Coordinates of N, CA and C in Angstrom, one line a residue:
Chain A
E15 N -10.3 17.5 6.4 CA -9.1 16.6 6.5 C -9.5 15.2 6.3
V16 N -8.8 14.5 5.4 CA -9.0 13.1 5.2 C -8.6 12.2 6.3
Q17 N -9.4 11.3 6.8 CA -9.1 10.4 7.8 C -9.7 9.0 7.5
L18 N -8.9 8.0 7.9 CA -9.3 6.6 7.8 C -9.1 5.9 9.1
V19 N -10.1 5.3 9.7 CA -9.9 4.7 11.0 C -10.4 3.2 10.9
E20 N -9.5 2.3 11.0 CA -9.9 0.9 10.9 C -10.3 0.3 12.3
S21 N -11.1 -0.7 12.3 CA -11.5 -1.4 13.5 C -11.9 -2.8 13.1
G22 N -12.1 -3.6 14.2 CA -12.6 -5.0 14.0 C -11.5 -6.1 14.1
G23 N -10.3 -5.7 14.2 CA -9.2 -6.7 14.3 C -9.3 -7.4 15.7
G24 N -8.5 -8.5 15.8 CA -8.5 -9.3 17.0 C -7.9 -10.6 16.8
L25 N -8.1 -11.5 17.9 CA -7.6 -12.8 17.8 C -8.7 -13.8 17.4
I26 N -8.5 -14.6 16.4 CA -9.5 -15.5 15.8 C -8.8 -16.8 15.5
Q27 N -9.6 -17.9 15.7 CA -9.1 -19.2 15.5 C -9.0 -19.5 14.0
P28 N -8.1 -20.4 13.6 CA -8.1 -20.8 12.2 C -9.5 -21.3 11.7
G29 N -9.9 -20.9 10.5 CA -11.2 -21.3 10.0 C -12.3 -20.4 10.3
G30 N -12.0 -19.4 11.2 CA -13.0 -18.5 11.6 C -13.2 -17.3 10.7
S31 N -14.1 -16.4 11.0 CA -14.4 -15.2 10.2 C -14.3 -14.0 11.0
L32 N -14.0 -12.9 10.3 CA -13.9 -11.6 11.0 C -14.3 -10.5 9.9
R33 N -14.9 -9.4 10.4 CA -15.1 -8.3 9.5 C -14.4 -7.1 9.9
L34 N -13.6 -6.5 9.1 CA -12.9 -5.3 9.4 C -13.7 -4.1 8.8
S35 N -13.7 -3.0 9.5 CA -14.3 -1.8 9.1 C -13.3 -0.7 8.9
C36 N -13.6 0.3 8.0 CA -12.7 1.4 7.8 C -13.6 2.6 7.7
A37 N -13.7 3.4 8.7 CA -14.6 4.6 8.7 C -13.8 5.8 8.1
A38 N -14.4 6.4 7.1 CA -13.7 7.5 6.4 C -14.4 8.8 6.7
S39 N -13.6 9.8 6.7 CA -14.1 11.2 6.8 C -13.3 12.1 5.9
G40 N -13.9 13.2 5.5 CA -13.2 14.2 4.7 C -13.4 13.9 3.2
F41 N -14.0 12.8 2.8 CA -14.2 12.4 1.4 C -15.3 11.4 1.4
T42 N -15.8 11.0 0.2 CA -16.9 10.1 0.1 C -16.3 8.7 -0.4
V43 N -16.5 7.7 0.4 CA -16.0 6.4 0.0 C -16.5 5.9 -1.4
N44 N -17.8 6.1 -1.6 CA -18.5 5.6 -2.8 C -17.9 6.3 -4.1
S45 N -17.4 7.4 -3.9 CA -16.9 8.2 -5.1 C -15.4 7.9 -5.4
N46 N -14.8 7.1 -4.6 CA -13.4 6.8 -4.7 C -13.1 5.4 -4.9
Y47 N -11.9 5.1 -5.3 CA -11.4 3.7 -5.3 C -10.8 3.5 -3.9
M48 N -11.1 2.4 -3.3 CA -10.7 2.1 -1.9 C -10.0 0.7 -1.9
S49 N -9.0 0.5 -1.1 CA -8.2 -0.7 -1.1 C -7.9 -1.1 0.3
W50 N -7.6 -2.4 0.5 CA -7.0 -3.0 1.7 C -5.6 -3.5 1.4
V51 N -4.7 -3.2 2.3 CA -3.3 -3.6 2.2 C -2.9 -4.2 3.5
R52 N -2.2 -5.3 3.5 CA -1.9 -5.9 4.8 C -0.3 -6.1 5.0
Q53 N 0.1 -6.3 6.2 CA 1.5 -6.4 6.5 C 1.7 -7.4 7.7
A54 N 2.2 -8.6 7.3 CA 2.4 -9.6 8.3 C 3.6 -9.1 9.3
P55 N 3.6 -9.6 10.5 CA 4.6 -9.1 11.5 C 6.0 -9.2 10.9
G56 N 6.7 -8.1 10.9 CA 8.1 -8.1 10.4 C 8.3 -8.3 8.9
K57 N 7.2 -8.3 8.2 CA 7.2 -8.5 6.7 C 6.9 -7.2 6.0
G58 N 6.8 -7.4 4.6 CA 6.5 -6.2 3.8 C 5.0 -6.1 3.6
L59 N 4.7 -5.1 2.8 CA 3.3 -4.8 2.4 C 2.8 -5.7 1.3
E60 N 1.6 -6.1 1.5 CA 0.9 -7.0 0.5 C -0.5 -6.4 0.1
W61 N -0.7 -6.1 -1.1 CA -2.0 -5.7 -1.6 C -3.0 -6.8 -1.4
V62 N -4.2 -6.5 -1.0 CA -5.2 -7.5 -0.7 C -6.4 -7.3 -1.6
S63 N -7.0 -6.1 -1.7 CA -8.2 -6.0 -2.5 C -8.5 -4.5 -2.8
V64 N -9.4 -4.3 -3.8 CA -9.8 -3.0 -4.2 C -11.3 -3.0 -4.6
I65 N -12.0 -1.9 -4.3 CA -13.3 -1.7 -4.8 C -13.3 -0.4 -5.5
Y66 N -13.7 -0.4 -6.8 CA -13.7 0.8 -7.6 C -15.0 1.6 -7.4
S67 N -15.0 2.8 -7.8 CA -16.1 3.7 -7.5 C -17.4 3.1 -8.2
G68 N -17.2 2.4 -9.3 CA -18.3 1.8 -10.0 C -18.8 0.5 -9.4
G69 N -18.1 0.0 -8.4 CA -18.5 -1.2 -7.6 C -17.7 -2.4 -8.0
G70 N -16.9 -2.4 -9.0 CA -16.1 -3.5 -9.4 C -15.1 -3.9 -8.3
T71 N -14.8 -5.1 -8.1 CA -13.8 -5.6 -7.1 C -12.8 -6.5 -7.6
Y72 N -11.6 -6.4 -7.1 CA -10.5 -7.3 -7.4 C -9.8 -7.8 -6.1
Y73 N -9.2 -9.0 -6.2 CA -8.5 -9.5 -5.0 C -7.2 -10.1 -5.4
A74 N -6.3 -10.2 -4.4 CA -5.1 -10.9 -4.5 C -5.4 -12.4 -4.6
D75 N -4.5 -13.1 -5.3 CA -4.8 -14.6 -5.4 C -4.8 -15.2 -4.0
S76 N -4.1 -14.7 -3.1 CA -4.0 -15.4 -1.8 C -5.3 -15.3 -0.9
V77 N -6.2 -14.4 -1.3 CA -7.4 -14.2 -0.6 C -8.7 -14.4 -1.4
R78 N -8.5 -14.5 -2.7 CA -9.7 -14.6 -3.6 C -10.5 -15.8 -3.2
G79 N -11.8 -15.6 -3.1 CA -12.7 -16.7 -2.7 C -13.0 -16.8 -1.2
R80 N -12.1 -16.1 -0.4 CA -12.3 -16.1 1.1 C -12.6 -14.7 1.6
F81 N -12.1 -13.7 1.0 CA -12.3 -12.3 1.5 C -13.3 -11.6 0.5
T82 N -14.1 -10.7 1.1 CA -15.0 -9.9 0.3 C -14.9 -8.4 0.7
I83 N -14.6 -7.6 -0.2 CA -14.6 -6.1 0.1 C -16.0 -5.5 -0.3
S84 N -16.4 -4.6 0.5 CA -17.7 -3.9 0.3 C -17.6 -2.5 0.9
R85 N -18.7 -1.8 0.8 CA -18.8 -0.4 1.3 C -20.2 -0.1 1.6
D86 N -20.4 0.8 2.5 CA -21.8 1.3 2.9 C -21.8 2.8 2.8
S87 N -22.5 3.3 1.8 CA -22.5 4.8 1.6 C -23.1 5.6 2.7
S88 N -24.1 5.0 3.4 CA -24.8 5.7 4.5 C -23.9 5.9 5.7
K89 N -22.9 5.0 5.8 CA -22.0 5.1 6.9 C -20.6 5.6 6.5
N90 N -20.4 5.8 5.2 CA -19.2 6.2 4.6 C -18.0 5.3 5.1
T91 N -18.3 4.0 5.0 CA -17.4 3.0 5.6 C -17.1 1.9 4.6
L92 N -15.8 1.5 4.6 CA -15.3 0.3 3.8 C -15.2 -0.9 4.7
Y93 N -15.5 -2.1 4.1 CA -15.4 -3.3 4.9 C -14.5 -4.3 4.2
L94 N -14.1 -5.3 5.0 CA -13.4 -6.5 4.5 C -13.9 -7.6 5.3
Q95 N -14.7 -8.5 4.7 CA -15.2 -9.7 5.3 C -14.2 -10.8 5.0
M96 N -13.7 -11.4 6.1 CA -12.6 -12.4 6.0 C -13.2 -13.7 6.5
N97 N -13.2 -14.7 5.6 CA -13.7 -16.0 6.0 C -12.6 -17.1 5.9
S98 N -12.8 -18.2 6.4 CA -11.8 -19.3 6.3 C -10.4 -18.8 6.6
L99 N -10.3 -18.1 7.7 CA -9.0 -17.5 8.0 C -7.9 -18.6 8.3
R100 N -6.7 -18.2 7.9 CA -5.5 -19.1 8.1 C -4.5 -18.3 8.9
A101 N -3.5 -19.1 9.4 CA -2.4 -18.5 10.2 C -1.7 -17.4 9.4
E102 N -1.6 -17.7 8.1 CA -0.8 -16.8 7.2 C -1.6 -15.5 6.9
D103 N -2.8 -15.4 7.4 CA -3.6 -14.1 7.2 C -3.3 -13.2 8.4
T104 N -2.5 -13.6 9.4 CA -2.1 -12.8 10.5 C -1.3 -11.6 10.0
A105 N -1.8 -10.4 10.3 CA -1.2 -9.2 9.8 C -1.9 -7.9 10.3
V106 N -1.2 -6.8 10.1 CA -1.9 -5.5 10.3 C -2.6 -5.2 9.0
Y107 N -3.9 -4.9 9.0 CA -4.6 -4.6 7.8 C -4.9 -3.1 7.8
Y108 N -4.4 -2.5 6.7 CA -4.6 -1.1 6.4 C -5.7 -0.9 5.4
C109 N -6.5 0.1 5.6 CA -7.3 0.6 4.4 C -6.6 1.8 3.9
A110 N -6.8 2.0 2.6 CA -6.1 3.1 1.9 C -7.0 3.6 0.8
R111 N -7.0 4.9 0.6 CA -7.7 5.5 -0.5 C -6.8 5.4 -1.7
V112 N -7.3 5.1 -2.9 CA -6.6 5.1 -4.1 C -6.8 6.4 -4.9
Y113 N -5.8 7.1 -5.2 CA -5.9 8.3 -6.1 C -6.1 7.8 -7.5
S114 N -7.3 8.0 -8.0 CA -7.8 7.3 -9.2 C -7.0 7.8 -10.4
D115 N -6.5 9.0 -10.4 CA -5.8 9.6 -11.6 C -4.4 8.8 -11.8
Y116 N -3.8 8.4 -10.7 CA -2.5 7.8 -10.8 C -2.4 6.5 -10.1
L117 N -3.5 6.0 -9.6 CA -3.6 4.6 -9.1 C -2.5 4.4 -8.0
N118 N -2.3 5.3 -7.1 CA -1.5 5.1 -6.0 C -2.3 5.3 -4.7
F119 N -1.7 4.9 -3.6 CA -2.4 4.9 -2.3 C -2.0 6.2 -1.6
D120 N -3.0 7.2 -1.6 CA -2.6 8.5 -1.1 C -2.9 8.8 0.4
Y121 N -3.9 8.1 0.9 CA -4.2 8.2 2.3 C -4.3 6.8 2.9
W122 N -3.8 6.6 4.1 CA -3.8 5.3 4.8 C -4.3 5.5 6.2
G123 N -5.0 4.4 6.7 CA -5.4 4.4 8.1 C -4.2 3.9 8.9
Q124 N -4.4 3.8 10.2 CA -3.4 3.4 11.1 C -3.3 1.9 11.2
G125 N -4.2 1.2 10.7 CA -4.2 -0.3 10.7 C -4.9 -0.9 11.9
T126 N -5.3 -2.2 11.7 CA -5.9 -3.0 12.7 C -5.3 -4.4 12.6
L127 N -4.9 -4.9 13.8 CA -4.1 -6.2 13.8 C -5.1 -7.4 13.9
V128 N -4.9 -8.3 12.9 CA -5.6 -9.6 12.9 C -4.7 -10.7 13.2
T129 N -5.0 -11.5 14.3 CA -4.1 -12.6 14.6 C -4.9 -13.9 14.5
V130 N -4.5 -14.8 13.7 CA -5.2 -16.1 13.5 C -4.3 -17.1 14.2
S131 N -4.9 -17.6 15.3 CA -4.1 -18.6 16.1 C -5.1 -19.4 17.0
S132 N -4.7 -20.6 17.2 CA -5.5 -21.5 18.1 C -5.0 -21.4 19.5
Chain B
Q7 N 1.3 -12.9 -9.5 CA 1.4 -11.7 -8.6 C 2.7 -11.8 -7.8
S8 N 3.8 -11.9 -8.4 CA 5.1 -12.0 -7.7 C 5.5 -10.5 -7.3
A9 N 6.1 -10.5 -6.1 CA 6.5 -9.2 -5.6 C 7.6 -8.5 -6.4
L10 N 7.6 -7.2 -6.5 CA 8.6 -6.5 -7.1 C 9.9 -6.7 -6.3
T11 N 11.1 -6.6 -7.0 CA 12.3 -6.9 -6.4 C 13.0 -5.6 -6.0
Q12 N 13.3 -5.5 -4.7 CA 14.0 -4.4 -4.1 C 15.2 -4.9 -3.3
P13 N 16.3 -4.2 -3.2 CA 17.4 -4.6 -2.3 C 16.9 -4.6 -0.8
A14 N 17.3 -5.6 0.0 CA 16.8 -5.7 1.3 C 17.3 -4.5 2.2
S15 N 18.4 -4.0 1.9 CA 18.9 -2.9 2.7 C 19.9 -2.0 1.9
V16 N 19.9 -0.7 2.3 CA 20.9 0.3 1.7 C 21.3 1.1 2.9
S17 N 22.4 1.8 2.8 CA 22.8 2.7 3.8 C 23.6 3.8 3.2
G18 N 23.7 4.9 4.0 CA 24.4 6.1 3.6 C 24.7 7.0 4.7
S19 N 25.6 7.9 4.6 CA 25.9 8.8 5.6 C 25.1 10.1 5.4
P20 N 25.0 10.9 6.5 CA 24.2 12.1 6.3 C 24.8 13.0 5.2
G21 N 24.0 13.6 4.4 CA 24.4 14.4 3.3 C 24.6 13.7 2.0
Q22 N 24.8 12.4 2.1 CA 25.1 11.6 0.9 C 23.7 11.3 0.2
S23 N 23.8 10.7 -1.0 CA 22.7 10.3 -1.8 C 22.6 8.8 -1.9
I24 N 21.4 8.2 -1.9 CA 21.3 6.8 -2.1 C 20.2 6.6 -3.1
T25 N 20.2 5.4 -3.7 CA 19.2 5.0 -4.7 C 18.7 3.6 -4.4
I26 N 17.4 3.5 -4.4 CA 16.8 2.2 -4.2 C 16.1 1.7 -5.5
S27 N 16.4 0.6 -6.0 CA 15.9 0.1 -7.2 C 14.6 -0.8 -7.0
C28 N 13.8 -0.9 -8.0 CA 12.6 -1.7 -7.9 C 12.3 -2.3 -9.2
T29 N 12.5 -3.6 -9.3 CA 12.5 -4.3 -10.6 C 11.2 -5.2 -10.7
G30 N 10.5 -5.0 -11.8 CA 9.3 -5.7 -12.0 C 9.3 -6.4 -13.4
T31 N 8.2 -6.4 -14.0 CA 8.1 -7.1 -15.3 C 7.3 -6.2 -16.3
S32 N 7.1 -6.7 -17.5 CA 6.4 -5.9 -18.5 C 4.9 -5.9 -18.2
S33 N 4.5 -6.6 -17.2 CA 3.1 -6.6 -16.8 C 2.8 -5.6 -15.7
D34 N 3.8 -5.0 -15.1 CA 3.6 -4.1 -14.0 C 4.4 -2.8 -14.2
V35 N 5.6 -2.8 -13.7 CA 6.4 -1.6 -13.8 C 6.6 -1.2 -15.2
G36 N 6.8 -2.1 -16.1 CA 7.0 -1.8 -17.5 C 5.8 -1.5 -18.3
Y37 N 4.6 -1.8 -17.7 CA 3.4 -1.6 -18.4 C 2.8 -0.2 -18.3
Y38 N 2.8 0.3 -17.1 CA 2.3 1.6 -16.8 C 3.3 2.5 -16.2
N39 N 3.0 3.8 -16.1 CA 3.9 4.7 -15.3 C 3.4 4.8 -13.8
Y40 N 2.4 3.9 -13.5 CA 1.8 4.0 -12.1 C 2.6 3.3 -11.1
V41 N 3.8 3.8 -10.9 CA 4.7 3.3 -9.9 C 4.8 4.3 -8.8
S42 N 4.6 3.9 -7.5 CA 4.7 4.8 -6.4 C 5.6 4.2 -5.3
W43 N 6.1 5.1 -4.5 CA 7.0 4.8 -3.4 C 6.4 5.2 -2.1
Y44 N 6.6 4.4 -1.0 CA 6.1 4.7 0.3 C 7.2 4.5 1.3
Q45 N 7.2 5.4 2.3 CA 8.1 5.4 3.5 C 7.3 4.9 4.7
Q46 N 7.9 4.0 5.4 CA 7.3 3.6 6.6 C 8.3 3.5 7.8
H47 N 8.0 4.3 8.8 CA 8.7 4.3 10.0 C 8.1 3.2 11.0
P48 N 8.9 2.6 11.9 CA 8.4 1.6 12.7 C 7.2 1.9 13.5
G49 N 6.2 1.0 13.4 CA 4.9 1.3 14.1 C 4.0 2.2 13.5
E50 N 4.3 2.8 12.3 CA 3.5 3.7 11.6 C 2.9 3.2 10.3
A51 N 1.9 3.9 9.8 CA 1.4 3.5 8.5 C 2.3 4.0 7.4
P52 N 2.3 3.4 6.3 CA 3.1 3.9 5.1 C 2.7 5.3 4.7
K53 N 3.6 6.1 4.2 CA 3.4 7.4 3.7 C 3.8 7.5 2.2
L54 N 2.9 8.1 1.4 CA 3.2 8.2 0.0 C 4.3 9.3 -0.2
M55 N 5.4 8.9 -0.9 CA 6.5 9.8 -1.2 C 6.6 10.2 -2.7
I56 N 6.3 9.2 -3.6 CA 6.4 9.5 -5.0 C 5.3 8.7 -5.7
Y57 N 4.7 9.4 -6.7 CA 3.6 8.7 -7.5 C 3.9 9.0 -8.9
D58 N 3.2 8.2 -9.8 CA 3.4 8.3 -11.2 C 4.9 8.3 -11.6
F59 N 5.6 7.5 -10.9 CA 7.1 7.2 -10.9 C 8.0 8.4 -10.6
S60 N 7.5 9.6 -10.8 CA 8.4 10.7 -10.5 C 7.8 11.9 -9.9
K61 N 6.5 11.9 -9.6 CA 5.8 13.1 -9.0 C 5.9 13.0 -7.5
R62 N 6.0 14.2 -6.9 CA 6.0 14.3 -5.4 C 4.8 14.9 -4.9
P63 N 4.1 14.3 -3.9 CA 2.9 14.9 -3.3 C 3.3 16.2 -2.6
S64 N 2.4 17.1 -2.4 CA 2.6 18.3 -1.7 C 3.1 17.9 -0.3
G65 N 4.1 18.6 0.2 CA 4.7 18.4 1.5 C 5.8 17.4 1.6
V66 N 6.1 16.7 0.5 CA 7.2 15.8 0.5 C 8.5 16.6 0.0
S67 N 9.6 16.4 0.7 CA 10.8 17.1 0.4 C 11.3 16.8 -1.0
N68 N 11.8 17.9 -1.6 CA 12.4 17.7 -3.0 C 13.7 16.9 -3.0
R69 N 14.1 16.5 -1.8 CA 15.3 15.6 -1.7 C 14.9 14.2 -2.2
F70 N 13.6 13.9 -2.3 CA 13.1 12.6 -2.8 C 12.8 12.8 -4.3
S71 N 13.3 11.9 -5.1 CA 13.0 11.9 -6.5 C 12.9 10.5 -7.1
G72 N 12.1 10.3 -8.2 CA 11.9 9.0 -8.7 C 12.2 9.0 -10.2
S73 N 12.5 7.8 -10.7 CA 12.7 7.6 -12.1 C 12.3 6.2 -12.5
K74 N 12.2 6.0 -13.8 CA 11.8 4.7 -14.3 C 12.5 4.4 -15.7
S75 N 12.9 3.2 -15.9 CA 13.4 2.8 -17.2 C 13.1 1.4 -17.4
G76 N 12.2 1.2 -18.4 CA 11.8 -0.2 -18.7 C 11.1 -0.8 -17.6
N77 N 11.5 -2.0 -17.1 CA 10.9 -2.7 -16.0 C 11.4 -2.3 -14.6
T78 N 12.3 -1.3 -14.5 CA 12.9 -0.9 -13.3 C 12.6 0.5 -12.9
A79 N 12.2 0.8 -11.7 CA 12.0 2.1 -11.2 C 13.0 2.3 -10.1
S80 N 13.3 3.6 -9.8 CA 14.3 3.9 -8.8 C 13.8 5.1 -7.9
L81 N 14.2 5.0 -6.7 CA 13.9 6.2 -5.7 C 15.3 6.7 -5.3
T82 N 15.5 7.9 -5.4 CA 16.8 8.6 -5.0 C 16.5 9.5 -3.9
I83 N 17.2 9.4 -2.8 CA 17.2 10.4 -1.7 C 18.5 11.1 -1.6
S84 N 18.5 12.4 -1.8 CA 19.7 13.2 -1.7 C 19.8 13.9 -0.4
G85 N 21.0 14.3 0.0 CA 21.2 15.0 1.2 C 20.6 14.2 2.4
L86 N 21.0 13.0 2.5 CA 20.4 12.1 3.6 C 20.4 12.8 4.9
Q87 N 19.2 12.6 5.6 CA 19.1 13.1 7.0 C 18.7 11.9 7.9
A88 N 18.9 12.1 9.1 CA 18.6 11.0 10.1 C 17.2 10.6 10.0
E89 N 16.3 11.5 9.8 CA 14.8 11.1 9.8 C 14.4 10.4 8.5
D90 N 15.3 10.2 7.6 CA 15.0 9.4 6.4 C 15.2 7.9 6.7
E91 N 15.8 7.6 7.8 CA 15.9 6.2 8.2 C 14.6 5.6 8.3
A92 N 14.3 4.6 7.5 CA 12.9 4.0 7.5 C 12.9 2.8 6.5
D93 N 11.8 2.1 6.4 CA 11.6 1.1 5.3 C 10.9 1.8 4.1
Y94 N 11.4 1.4 2.9 CA 10.8 2.0 1.7 C 10.3 0.9 0.8
Y95 N 9.0 1.1 0.3 CA 8.4 0.2 -0.5 C 8.0 0.8 -1.9
C96 N 8.2 0.1 -3.0 CA 7.7 0.5 -4.2 C 6.4 -0.3 -4.5
S97 N 5.6 0.3 -5.4 CA 4.3 -0.4 -5.7 C 4.0 -0.1 -7.2
S98 N 3.4 -1.0 -7.8 CA 3.0 -0.7 -9.2 C 1.6 -1.3 -9.5
Y99 N 0.8 -0.6 -10.2 CA -0.5 -1.1 -10.8 C -0.1 -2.1 -11.9
T100 N -0.9 -3.1 -12.1 CA -0.6 -4.1 -13.0 C -1.6 -4.2 -14.2
S101 N -1.2 -4.9 -15.2 CA -2.1 -5.1 -16.3 C -3.3 -6.0 -16.0
S102 N -3.3 -6.6 -14.8 CA -4.5 -7.4 -14.3 C -5.4 -6.6 -13.4
S103 N -5.2 -5.3 -13.4 CA -6.1 -4.4 -12.6 C -5.9 -4.7 -11.1
T104 N -4.7 -5.1 -10.7 CA -4.3 -5.3 -9.3 C -3.1 -4.5 -9.0
W105 N -2.6 -4.6 -7.8 CA -1.4 -3.9 -7.4 C -0.4 -4.9 -6.9
V106 N 0.9 -4.5 -7.0 CA 1.9 -5.4 -6.4 C 2.9 -4.5 -5.7
F107 N 3.4 -4.9 -4.6 CA 4.4 -4.2 -3.8 C 5.8 -4.8 -3.9
G108 N 6.8 -4.1 -3.7 CA 8.2 -4.6 -3.6 C 8.3 -5.2 -2.1
G109 N 9.4 -6.0 -1.9 CA 9.6 -6.6 -0.7 C 10.1 -5.6 0.4
G110 N 10.4 -4.4 0.0 CA 10.8 -3.4 1.0 C 12.3 -3.3 1.1
T111 N 12.8 -2.1 1.4 CA 14.2 -1.8 1.6 C 14.4 -1.0 2.9
K112 N 15.3 -1.5 3.7 CA 15.6 -0.8 5.0 C 16.7 0.1 4.8
L113 N 16.4 1.4 4.9 CA 17.5 2.4 4.8 C 18.0 2.8 6.2
T114 N 19.4 2.6 6.2 CA 20.1 3.0 7.5 C 20.9 4.2 7.2
V115 N 20.7 5.3 8.0 CA 21.6 6.5 7.9 C 22.7 6.3 9.0
L116 N 23.9 6.2 8.5 CA 25.0 5.9 9.3 C 25.5 7.0 10.2

């Protein structure tokens, strides 16, 4: 059974850093495309970043240069390093597996809340 | 990376059909068939309902169907049921190798 479990969220001051983790089971992170999607309180979904099976990465304009997506094959875990955090980064962050044949998000974690506030 | 355009809300009575539109550009919805739809109930993670603009994952009711014409995709739910009440989001892969979501549509079953 495919499962994704996010962790690492919390309250952080503006300008601070946080690393989110997404532990996967039932499949191999390195062999799949993996993505982060976020949702600000009461708002819609916003795509954040993707890491392809070959290692290539892409980012939304709103986070490029501040966020870094990565993975650890030994832990079968996806990460999102978030630096220079802003109030507008406050959101629930979901990790999701991308079905590579049709480039949709077929499995989602339950999300972890990041609150950026002083 | 402008969001795809969806109506903010739609409503229908049990048993009726509703359609939610999702309008993008020639760089996203109109560029590929990689349009997908997600259902989200309050406090839950999104759930994939339609992919490749018209395909249904295993386990999703055949009351859900998708279509696409040019830069606009649509999700139709027939035989509305109370449990269909949720937020619905469209998403498209783009020519820039990124993804974009719609702003979301709140479906109310009257």
